[in-house]
Amino acid sequence: MIQIFDPVKDLGTPKPISDNLIRLTIDGKDIEVAEGSSIMRAALENQLFIPKLCATDSLESYGSCRICAVDIEGARGTPAACTTPVAEGMVVNTQSPRLEKLRRNILELYISDHPLDCLACSANGECELQDMAAAVGLREVRYGFEGENHLQAEKDQSNPYFDFEPSKCIVCSRCVRACEETQGTFALTLSGRGFDSKVSAADDNILASDCVSCGACVQACPTASLMEKPYAEGQFGNRTVKTTCAYCGVGCGFEVDLNGQQPLRMRPDKNSQSNHGHACVKGRFAFAYVNHADRVKQPLIRDSIDEPWREVNWEEAIGFAANKLKAVQKDYGRESIGAITSSRCTNEETYLVQKLVRAAFGNNNTDTCARVCHSPTGYGLKTTLGESAGTQTFDSVLKADLILVIGANPTDAHPVFGSLLRKRLRQGADLIVADPREIDLLKTAHSKAPLHLPLLPGSNVALINALAYTVIEEGLEDELFIAERCQDDSYQKWRDFISDERHSPENMASFTGVDAKDIRQAARQYAKAKNAAIYYGLGVTEHSQGSSMVMGIANLALATGNIGREGVGINPLRGQNNVQGSCDMGSFPHEYPGYQHVSDAKVQAKFSAAWGCELDPEPGLRIPNMFDAAIAGQFKGLYCQGEDIAQSDPNTKHVEEALRSLDCLIVQDIFMNETSRFAHVLLPGSSFLEKDGTFTNAERRINRVRKAIESLAGKADWETTMALSNALGYPMNYSHPSEIMDEIASLTPSFAGLNYELLEQQGSVQWPCNEQYPLGTDIMHRDSFPIGKARFAITEFIPTEEKVNRRFPLLLTTGRVLTQYNVGAQTRRTPNQTWHDEDILELHPFDAEQRGLKDGDRVMLRSRVGQTSLIAKVSDRMQAGVVYTTFHHPISGANVVTTENSDWATNCPEYKVTAVQVEKSMSETQWQKELRREKAEVQVVRVLQ
């Protein structure tokens, strides 16, 4: 019998980090606990009950409620167990008539200013105040409600996801402390003194405040004062399922409370190694899309994209799709079809799609959305370190003394990790941010003054080379690490290269736009720190020199010895929930699962034998190649699983032309999207709550995804791919995703020891997981690299071809916001629209003044390939000459203006550098108007149906 990974109870105060043991006696029981433990934790760890209200093990001890008072032999008074550390030989008594009376009196005072509506209360059965009143034996309250109280305090229902009911607040400060310690936003505070003390937001209500709706306050609240709206409105779950979030690459663990097929709330799992009980507004609250009316629940087919859709059953749709693919290959050859896998689907589902392409299609034309985001990470890290993945756990950041963030915005794109990073900054770590824009991380409260390197878009490699030049010139390299862990010939060649005067901060300043003294300061801080860690995002990879930059980051880390232990490393922050997994599963056209090259004869023989067919030894087409070949009339069939390439890929009009050129486009998704406008077959997808499987997060952590509700369309995505393969004549017969994982493990060395039973026992596992590392690997490259010794790479700075001129004098860079996710298919169908219901264009006040623009003006954004219209926002976050927008809303057309320039090694698009002009405009573009008309027509049809 497989045992589910079981959470433990709340132990009142955080776990200490000491390995030293302290011996003491509590209630006559001799115990040993870690030095630094509170009396409360020591007792609860040993099944000795002490009542508590203000204490929880996710927050530092506070000592305000006083119901955890205990007696300590030789000590005066009754100290609080939560704030009193254990001491050698200490003798503690937690139960006595005096303590019982004290606790009852305290609880009686709380109850005297609290509504007595327990049976009707939304927290009934989950209320810690209720539990503690019962635990201390409180049966009656001597104080009436005639005097002054807080029972008529006005409820704050401004937030779309949770209510704040002050009348039920016991002013324990857990919500305030969670906002500070866990999230780091400081949106809540305790105002007033004594009886007038109350929890307040910085503004009139929570929605208007700095609150980011992470839900940490709701999670921490011991009463019904802060409560999710479904529960506040009287809806309650009757079962719970543990699963993994389907948004960003942090991979947060959740416990989903459901009533039948209706998910009511997502509670962060405190024992998830990815998030430790924290969450963000997307993962915790934005799940309404799962049962949204727009869900595609029935397969749709049509012979031409100019015809209306026809609803059919699954058998007819699969047969129709298979016959179309067969016809295309008969007319245009074996290489004329391919597939794009999804980074939002599970590892098992992604594995099946690439297997379908190789075994059933007979070619290697498989690619993934990682092509347009993190493919340079794979290339760059594989070249230098020998493995295509980040080196650390997220928790490793808590050991970093200096954190260098390059081209990433963790508090928006990876919020839970962003909160953890901010925690370390508040503890005293130094911060350097290299970004064209002033990101929120630079404004972290109660931290040291950060160093911002506001480099110009496209100058990343110039910056990293200048940093490395300073390290070598000033003798700051780690000679022992280099001698023991790095290839000497590659180091000597790189040292000669990087020591060239052209790489000096002074000479690179004209390219980077960053003052040379700031670059030198950053290099010294990074090299001299005991532990220095680099975290980077799409601002590194989505450039024409993305691969060079990743190798440059590796060079800098190797030269300073910041690899192979906690608190250091090279950490790519993956954008989507399973980008790492989709790469691991062999979605690239040149690699089988586990990054095994298709041209390797031994690898080829292994997969051919396992799959029972001959396999093509030549790499297939990448996504950009597919588009070009489609327009040329050579590529005519595409199976696109869970990716909206018509919105997410660059140069939208070029993508649309390619999709129109296909004879067969099969889209598999939970919603109609921009790509399905050009599809011949629309197969319903399944959400993360409707399937079993695994996701792999940015720290290589493989987390279980568990089915919570039945699929709205009748099939999970892996079942759909399996049915299509069978219809094409290549048999696939799996009864459960665990069988697919067993096959993956049998063929993939880094997954060799992995199976569902191990995942259930451990909660999660970080690959590599094999005979050498049976329980997985937390920190990579501790003693050696997969290639033996690490390799330095030459990273010549080559300025981007996308240059400004008089016609296009500004540089556009793109990114994300906290409340929306990727192309917005999920979050746009939730109340997250409250915060960001359209994409806007940010520009510096100087650029706005030059063009006579102000906040709220409609502007035309033009590039060399297209134009779109947006609303302007004048922002000091920008530097003059650089503008910024997001791509969460299709109608914004952000990718109408981005070009097809791409990384030299991987074809990752250069989203971050587009030369543009901004002008005042009176209306949207013709493309936007036509898109609005099409969407309106589709909506009318759906209503009529």
JSON list of C-alpha atoms in Angstrom, two decimals, residues 335-488:
[
{"chain": "A", "resi": 335, "resn": "GLU", "atom": "CA", "xyz": [8.92, 15.07, -42.61]},
{"chain": "A", "resi": 336, "resn": "SER", "atom": "CA", "xyz": [5.86, 17.21, -43.39]},
{"chain": "A", "resi": 337, "resn": "ILE", "atom": "CA", "xyz": [4.23, 16.96, -39.94]},
{"chain": "A", "resi": 338, "resn": "GLY", "atom": "CA", "xyz": [5.31, 17.58, -36.36]},
{"chain": "A", "resi": 339, "resn": "ALA", "atom": "CA", "xyz": [4.19, 18.55, -32.87]},
{"chain": "A", "resi": 340, "resn": "ILE", "atom": "CA", "xyz": [4.70, 21.15, -30.17]},
{"chain": "A", "resi": 341, "resn": "THR", "atom": "CA", "xyz": [4.55, 19.89, -26.60]},
{"chain": "A", "resi": 342, "resn": "SER", "atom": "CA", "xyz": [3.19, 21.84, -23.66]},
{"chain": "A", "resi": 343, "resn": "SER", "atom": "CA", "xyz": [5.05, 23.13, -20.64]},
{"chain": "A", "resi": 344, "resn": "ARG", "atom": "CA", "xyz": [1.73, 23.25, -18.81]},
{"chain": "A", "resi": 345, "resn": "CYS", "atom": "CA", "xyz": [1.09, 19.53, -19.22]},
{"chain": "A", "resi": 346, "resn": "THR", "atom": "CA", "xyz": [2.62, 16.83, -17.06]},
{"chain": "A", "resi": 347, "resn": "ASN", "atom": "CA", "xyz": [5.93, 15.09, -17.67]},
{"chain": "A", "resi": 348, "resn": "GLU", "atom": "CA", "xyz": [4.08, 11.97, -18.65]},
{"chain": "A", "resi": 349, "resn": "GLU", "atom": "CA", "xyz": [1.89, 13.78, -21.18]},
{"chain": "A", "resi": 350, "resn": "THR", "atom": "CA", "xyz": [4.83, 15.64, -22.69]},
{"chain": "A", "resi": 351, "resn": "TYR", "atom": "CA", "xyz": [6.79, 12.40, -22.95]},
{"chain": "A", "resi": 352, "resn": "LEU", "atom": "CA", "xyz": [3.96, 10.79, -24.89]},
{"chain": "A", "resi": 353, "resn": "VAL", "atom": "CA", "xyz": [3.77, 13.62, -27.42]},
{"chain": "A", "resi": 354, "resn": "GLN", "atom": "CA", "xyz": [7.47, 13.44, -28.30]},
{"chain": "A", "resi": 355, "resn": "LYS", "atom": "CA", "xyz": [7.18, 9.65, -28.44]},
{"chain": "A", "resi": 356, "resn": "LEU", "atom": "CA", "xyz": [4.19, 10.03, -30.76]},
{"chain": "A", "resi": 357, "resn": "VAL", "atom": "CA", "xyz": [6.26, 12.20, -33.10]},
{"chain": "A", "resi": 358, "resn": "ARG", "atom": "CA", "xyz": [9.24, 9.89, -33.15]},
{"chain": "A", "resi": 359, "resn": "ALA", "atom": "CA", "xyz": [7.46, 6.54, -33.20]},
{"chain": "A", "resi": 360, "resn": "ALA", "atom": "CA", "xyz": [4.17, 7.29, -34.98]},
{"chain": "A", "resi": 361, "resn": "PHE", "atom": "CA", "xyz": [5.07, 10.30, -37.18]},
{"chain": "A", "resi": 362, "resn": "GLY", "atom": "CA", "xyz": [8.47, 8.77, -37.96]},
{"chain": "A", "resi": 363, "resn": "ASN", "atom": "CA", "xyz": [10.52, 11.95, -37.57]},
{"chain": "A", "resi": 364, "resn": "ASN", "atom": "CA", "xyz": [11.99, 14.24, -34.91]},
{"chain": "A", "resi": 365, "resn": "ASN", "atom": "CA", "xyz": [9.87, 17.31, -35.60]},
{"chain": "A", "resi": 366, "resn": "THR", "atom": "CA", "xyz": [9.05, 17.91, -31.94]},
{"chain": "A", "resi": 367, "resn": "ASP", "atom": "CA", "xyz": [9.64, 21.14, -30.07]},
{"chain": "A", "resi": 368, "resn": "THR", "atom": "CA", "xyz": [8.34, 22.96, -27.02]},
{"chain": "A", "resi": 369, "resn": "CYS", "atom": "CA", "xyz": [7.62, 26.44, -25.72]},
{"chain": "A", "resi": 370, "resn": "ALA", "atom": "CA", "xyz": [10.98, 26.28, -23.96]},
{"chain": "A", "resi": 371, "resn": "ARG", "atom": "CA", "xyz": [12.34, 27.09, -27.40]},
{"chain": "A", "resi": 372, "resn": "VAL", "atom": "CA", "xyz": [11.04, 30.64, -26.96]},
{"chain": "A", "resi": 373, "resn": "CYS", "atom": "CA", "xyz": [12.04, 31.06, -23.31]},
{"chain": "A", "resi": 374, "resn": "HIS", "atom": "CA", "xyz": [14.80, 28.92, -21.82]},
{"chain": "A", "resi": 375, "resn": "SER", "atom": "CA", "xyz": [16.44, 26.96, -24.64]},
{"chain": "A", "resi": 376, "resn": "PRO", "atom": "CA", "xyz": [19.65, 29.03, -24.15]},
{"chain": "A", "resi": 377, "resn": "THR", "atom": "CA", "xyz": [19.73, 27.79, -20.56]},
{"chain": "A", "resi": 378, "resn": "GLY", "atom": "CA", "xyz": [19.91, 24.21, -21.80]},
{"chain": "A", "resi": 379, "resn": "TYR", "atom": "CA", "xyz": [22.60, 24.99, -24.34]},
{"chain": "A", "resi": 380, "resn": "GLY", "atom": "CA", "xyz": [24.69, 27.26, -22.12]},
{"chain": "A", "resi": 381, "resn": "LEU", "atom": "CA", "xyz": [24.68, 25.12, -18.97]},
{"chain": "A", "resi": 382, "resn": "LYS", "atom": "CA", "xyz": [25.19, 21.90, -20.92]},
{"chain": "A", "resi": 383, "resn": "THR", "atom": "CA", "xyz": [28.24, 23.41, -22.61]},
{"chain": "A", "resi": 384, "resn": "THR", "atom": "CA", "xyz": [29.89, 24.70, -19.43]},
{"chain": "A", "resi": 385, "resn": "LEU", "atom": "CA", "xyz": [28.68, 22.45, -16.60]},
{"chain": "A", "resi": 386, "resn": "GLY", "atom": "CA", "xyz": [27.51, 19.39, -18.49]},
{"chain": "A", "resi": 387, "resn": "GLU", "atom": "CA", "xyz": [23.88, 19.52, -17.30]},
{"chain": "A", "resi": 388, "resn": "SER", "atom": "CA", "xyz": [20.91, 21.52, -18.59]},
{"chain": "A", "resi": 389, "resn": "ALA", "atom": "CA", "xyz": [19.42, 22.62, -15.29]},
{"chain": "A", "resi": 390, "resn": "GLY", "atom": "CA", "xyz": [19.77, 24.91, -12.31]},
{"chain": "A", "resi": 391, "resn": "THR", "atom": "CA", "xyz": [22.13, 23.90, -9.57]},
{"chain": "A", "resi": 392, "resn": "GLN", "atom": "CA", "xyz": [20.33, 24.66, -6.29]},
{"chain": "A", "resi": 393, "resn": "THR", "atom": "CA", "xyz": [17.22, 24.31, -4.19]},
{"chain": "A", "resi": 394, "resn": "PHE", "atom": "CA", "xyz": [15.13, 27.43, -3.66]},
{"chain": "A", "resi": 395, "resn": "ASP", "atom": "CA", "xyz": [15.97, 27.23, 0.03]},
{"chain": "A", "resi": 396, "resn": "SER", "atom": "CA", "xyz": [19.62, 27.62, -0.86]},
{"chain": "A", "resi": 397, "resn": "VAL", "atom": "CA", "xyz": [19.06, 31.36, -1.21]},
{"chain": "A", "resi": 398, "resn": "LEU", "atom": "CA", "xyz": [18.78, 31.56, 2.58]},
{"chain": "A", "resi": 399, "resn": "LYS", "atom": "CA", "xyz": [22.52, 30.78, 2.77]},
{"chain": "A", "resi": 400, "resn": "ALA", "atom": "CA", "xyz": [23.53, 33.38, 0.16]},
{"chain": "A", "resi": 401, "resn": "ASP", "atom": "CA", "xyz": [25.49, 36.43, 1.30]},
{"chain": "A", "resi": 402, "resn": "LEU", "atom": "CA", "xyz": [25.15, 38.18, -2.05]},
{"chain": "A", "resi": 403, "resn": "ILE", "atom": "CA", "xyz": [22.38, 37.70, -4.58]},
{"chain": "A", "resi": 404, "resn": "LEU", "atom": "CA", "xyz": [22.84, 38.78, -8.18]},
{"chain": "A", "resi": 405, "resn": "VAL", "atom": "CA", "xyz": [19.55, 38.93, -10.08]},
{"chain": "A", "resi": 406, "resn": "ILE", "atom": "CA", "xyz": [19.90, 39.33, -13.85]},
{"chain": "A", "resi": 407, "resn": "GLY", "atom": "CA", "xyz": [16.97, 39.83, -16.21]},
{"chain": "A", "resi": 408, "resn": "ALA", "atom": "CA", "xyz": [14.41, 38.46, -13.77]},
{"chain": "A", "resi": 409, "resn": "ASN", "atom": "CA", "xyz": [11.56, 39.90, -11.74]},
{"chain": "A", "resi": 410, "resn": "PRO", "atom": "CA", "xyz": [10.97, 37.26, -9.04]},
{"chain": "A", "resi": 411, "resn": "THR", "atom": "CA", "xyz": [8.33, 39.13, -7.04]},
{"chain": "A", "resi": 412, "resn": "ASP", "atom": "CA", "xyz": [6.08, 39.25, -10.13]},
{"chain": "A", "resi": 413, "resn": "ALA", "atom": "CA", "xyz": [6.97, 36.13, -12.11]},
{"chain": "A", "resi": 414, "resn": "HIS", "atom": "CA", "xyz": [8.00, 33.74, -9.28]},
{"chain": "A", "resi": 415, "resn": "PRO", "atom": "CA", "xyz": [6.36, 35.39, -6.25]},
{"chain": "A", "resi": 416, "resn": "VAL", "atom": "CA", "xyz": [6.82, 32.64, -3.66]},
{"chain": "A", "resi": 417, "resn": "PHE", "atom": "CA", "xyz": [10.51, 32.43, -4.38]},
{"chain": "A", "resi": 418, "resn": "GLY", "atom": "CA", "xyz": [10.58, 36.23, -4.52]},
{"chain": "A", "resi": 419, "resn": "SER", "atom": "CA", "xyz": [9.26, 36.32, -0.95]},
{"chain": "A", "resi": 420, "resn": "LEU", "atom": "CA", "xyz": [11.93, 33.86, 0.16]},
{"chain": "A", "resi": 421, "resn": "LEU", "atom": "CA", "xyz": [14.60, 35.96, -1.52]},
{"chain": "A", "resi": 422, "resn": "ARG", "atom": "CA", "xyz": [13.29, 39.09, 0.20]},
{"chain": "A", "resi": 423, "resn": "LYS", "atom": "CA", "xyz": [13.44, 37.29, 3.53]},
{"chain": "A", "resi": 424, "resn": "ARG", "atom": "CA", "xyz": [17.14, 36.69, 2.98]},
{"chain": "A", "resi": 425, "resn": "LEU", "atom": "CA", "xyz": [17.63, 40.35, 2.05]},
{"chain": "A", "resi": 426, "resn": "ARG", "atom": "CA", "xyz": [15.98, 41.39, 5.31]},
{"chain": "A", "resi": 427, "resn": "GLN", "atom": "CA", "xyz": [18.39, 39.08, 7.10]},
{"chain": "A", "resi": 428, "resn": "GLY", "atom": "CA", "xyz": [21.30, 41.06, 5.67]},
{"chain": "A", "resi": 429, "resn": "ALA", "atom": "CA", "xyz": [22.29, 39.64, 2.28]},
{"chain": "A", "resi": 430, "resn": "ASP", "atom": "CA", "xyz": [23.51, 42.09, -0.36]},
{"chain": "A", "resi": 431, "resn": "LEU", "atom": "CA", "xyz": [21.56, 42.53, -3.59]},
{"chain": "A", "resi": 432, "resn": "ILE", "atom": "CA", "xyz": [22.66, 43.44, -7.10]},
{"chain": "A", "resi": 433, "resn": "VAL", "atom": "CA", "xyz": [20.04, 43.73, -9.84]},
{"chain": "A", "resi": 434, "resn": "ALA", "atom": "CA", "xyz": [20.97, 43.95, -13.51]},
{"chain": "A", "resi": 435, "resn": "ASP", "atom": "CA", "xyz": [17.83, 45.00, -15.35]},
{"chain": "A", "resi": 436, "resn": "PRO", "atom": "CA", "xyz": [16.79, 47.81, -17.71]},
{"chain": "A", "resi": 437, "resn": "ARG", "atom": "CA", "xyz": [13.82, 48.47, -15.45]},
{"chain": "A", "resi": 438, "resn": "GLU", "atom": "CA", "xyz": [13.55, 49.24, -11.74]},
{"chain": "A", "resi": 439, "resn": "ILE", "atom": "CA", "xyz": [11.90, 46.11, -10.36]},
{"chain": "A", "resi": 440, "resn": "ASP", "atom": "CA", "xyz": [10.11, 45.82, -7.01]},
{"chain": "A", "resi": 441, "resn": "LEU", "atom": "CA", "xyz": [12.91, 43.73, -5.51]},
{"chain": "A", "resi": 442, "resn": "LEU", "atom": "CA", "xyz": [15.01, 46.89, -5.36]},
{"chain": "A", "resi": 443, "resn": "LYS", "atom": "CA", "xyz": [12.49, 48.34, -2.91]},
{"chain": "A", "resi": 444, "resn": "THR", "atom": "CA", "xyz": [12.62, 45.50, -0.39]},
{"chain": "A", "resi": 445, "resn": "ALA", "atom": "CA", "xyz": [11.79, 46.91, 3.04]},
{"chain": "A", "resi": 446, "resn": "HIS", "atom": "CA", "xyz": [14.28, 46.62, 5.91]},
{"chain": "A", "resi": 447, "resn": "SER", "atom": "CA", "xyz": [17.15, 45.48, 3.68]},
{"chain": "A", "resi": 448, "resn": "LYS", "atom": "CA", "xyz": [20.53, 46.94, 2.75]},
{"chain": "A", "resi": 449, "resn": "ALA", "atom": "CA", "xyz": [20.74, 49.49, -0.05]},
{"chain": "A", "resi": 450, "resn": "PRO", "atom": "CA", "xyz": [20.84, 47.45, -3.28]},
{"chain": "A", "resi": 451, "resn": "LEU", "atom": "CA", "xyz": [23.00, 48.11, -6.34]},
{"chain": "A", "resi": 452, "resn": "HIS", "atom": "CA", "xyz": [21.04, 48.56, -9.56]},
{"chain": "A", "resi": 453, "resn": "LEU", "atom": "CA", "xyz": [22.80, 48.12, -12.91]},
{"chain": "A", "resi": 454, "resn": "PRO", "atom": "CA", "xyz": [20.28, 49.59, -15.38]},
{"chain": "A", "resi": 455, "resn": "LEU", "atom": "CA", "xyz": [21.85, 48.12, -18.51]},
{"chain": "A", "resi": 456, "resn": "LEU", "atom": "CA", "xyz": [20.51, 48.76, -21.99]},
{"chain": "A", "resi": 457, "resn": "PRO", "atom": "CA", "xyz": [18.54, 45.90, -23.60]},
{"chain": "A", "resi": 458, "resn": "GLY", "atom": "CA", "xyz": [20.85, 43.77, -25.71]},
{"chain": "A", "resi": 459, "resn": "SER", "atom": "CA", "xyz": [24.03, 44.48, -23.70]},
{"chain": "A", "resi": 460, "resn": "ASN", "atom": "CA", "xyz": [23.97, 41.49, -21.32]},
{"chain": "A", "resi": 461, "resn": "VAL", "atom": "CA", "xyz": [27.12, 39.84, -22.66]},
{"chain": "A", "resi": 462, "resn": "ALA", "atom": "CA", "xyz": [29.01, 43.14, -22.54]},
{"chain": "A", "resi": 463, "resn": "LEU", "atom": "CA", "xyz": [28.05, 43.42, -18.86]},
{"chain": "A", "resi": 464, "resn": "ILE", "atom": "CA", "xyz": [28.96, 39.87, -17.85]},
{"chain": "A", "resi": 465, "resn": "ASN", "atom": "CA", "xyz": [32.30, 40.14, -19.67]},
{"chain": "A", "resi": 466, "resn": "ALA", "atom": "CA", "xyz": [33.04, 43.42, -17.89]},
{"chain": "A", "resi": 467, "resn": "LEU", "atom": "CA", "xyz": [32.26, 41.81, -14.53]},
{"chain": "A", "resi": 468, "resn": "ALA", "atom": "CA", "xyz": [34.54, 38.87, -15.33]},
{"chain": "A", "resi": 469, "resn": "TYR", "atom": "CA", "xyz": [37.27, 41.22, -16.59]},
{"chain": "A", "resi": 470, "resn": "THR", "atom": "CA", "xyz": [37.25, 43.02, -13.24]},
{"chain": "A", "resi": 471, "resn": "VAL", "atom": "CA", "xyz": [37.48, 39.73, -11.33]},
{"chain": "A", "resi": 472, "resn": "ILE", "atom": "CA", "xyz": [40.54, 38.65, -13.30]},
{"chain": "A", "resi": 473, "resn": "GLU", "atom": "CA", "xyz": [42.19, 42.08, -13.44]},
{"chain": "A", "resi": 474, "resn": "GLU", "atom": "CA", "xyz": [41.91, 42.55, -9.68]},
{"chain": "A", "resi": 475, "resn": "GLY", "atom": "CA", "xyz": [42.95, 38.98, -8.83]},
{"chain": "A", "resi": 476, "resn": "LEU", "atom": "CA", "xyz": [39.60, 38.04, -7.29]},
{"chain": "A", "resi": 477, "resn": "GLU", "atom": "CA", "xyz": [39.30, 34.61, -8.88]},
{"chain": "A", "resi": 478, "resn": "ASP", "atom": "CA", "xyz": [39.22, 31.40, -6.81]},
{"chain": "A", "resi": 479, "resn": "GLU", "atom": "CA", "xyz": [42.45, 29.79, -8.00]},
{"chain": "A", "resi": 480, "resn": "LEU", "atom": "CA", "xyz": [42.06, 26.61, -5.94]},
{"chain": "A", "resi": 481, "resn": "PHE", "atom": "CA", "xyz": [38.54, 25.92, -7.25]},
{"chain": "A", "resi": 482, "resn": "ILE", "atom": "CA", "xyz": [39.65, 26.57, -10.82]},
{"chain": "A", "resi": 483, "resn": "ALA", "atom": "CA", "xyz": [42.64, 24.26, -10.47]},
{"chain": "A", "resi": 484, "resn": "GLU", "atom": "CA", "xyz": [40.64, 21.43, -8.89]},
{"chain": "A", "resi": 485, "resn": "ARG", "atom": "CA", "xyz": [37.28, 21.67, -10.65]},
{"chain": "A", "resi": 486, "resn": "CYS", "atom": "CA", "xyz": [37.82, 23.27, -14.09]},
{"chain": "A", "resi": 487, "resn": "GLN", "atom": "CA", "xyz": [39.48, 22.29, -17.37]},
{"chain": "A", "resi": 488, "resn": "ASP", "atom": "CA", "xyz": [42.80, 24.09, -17.44]}
]
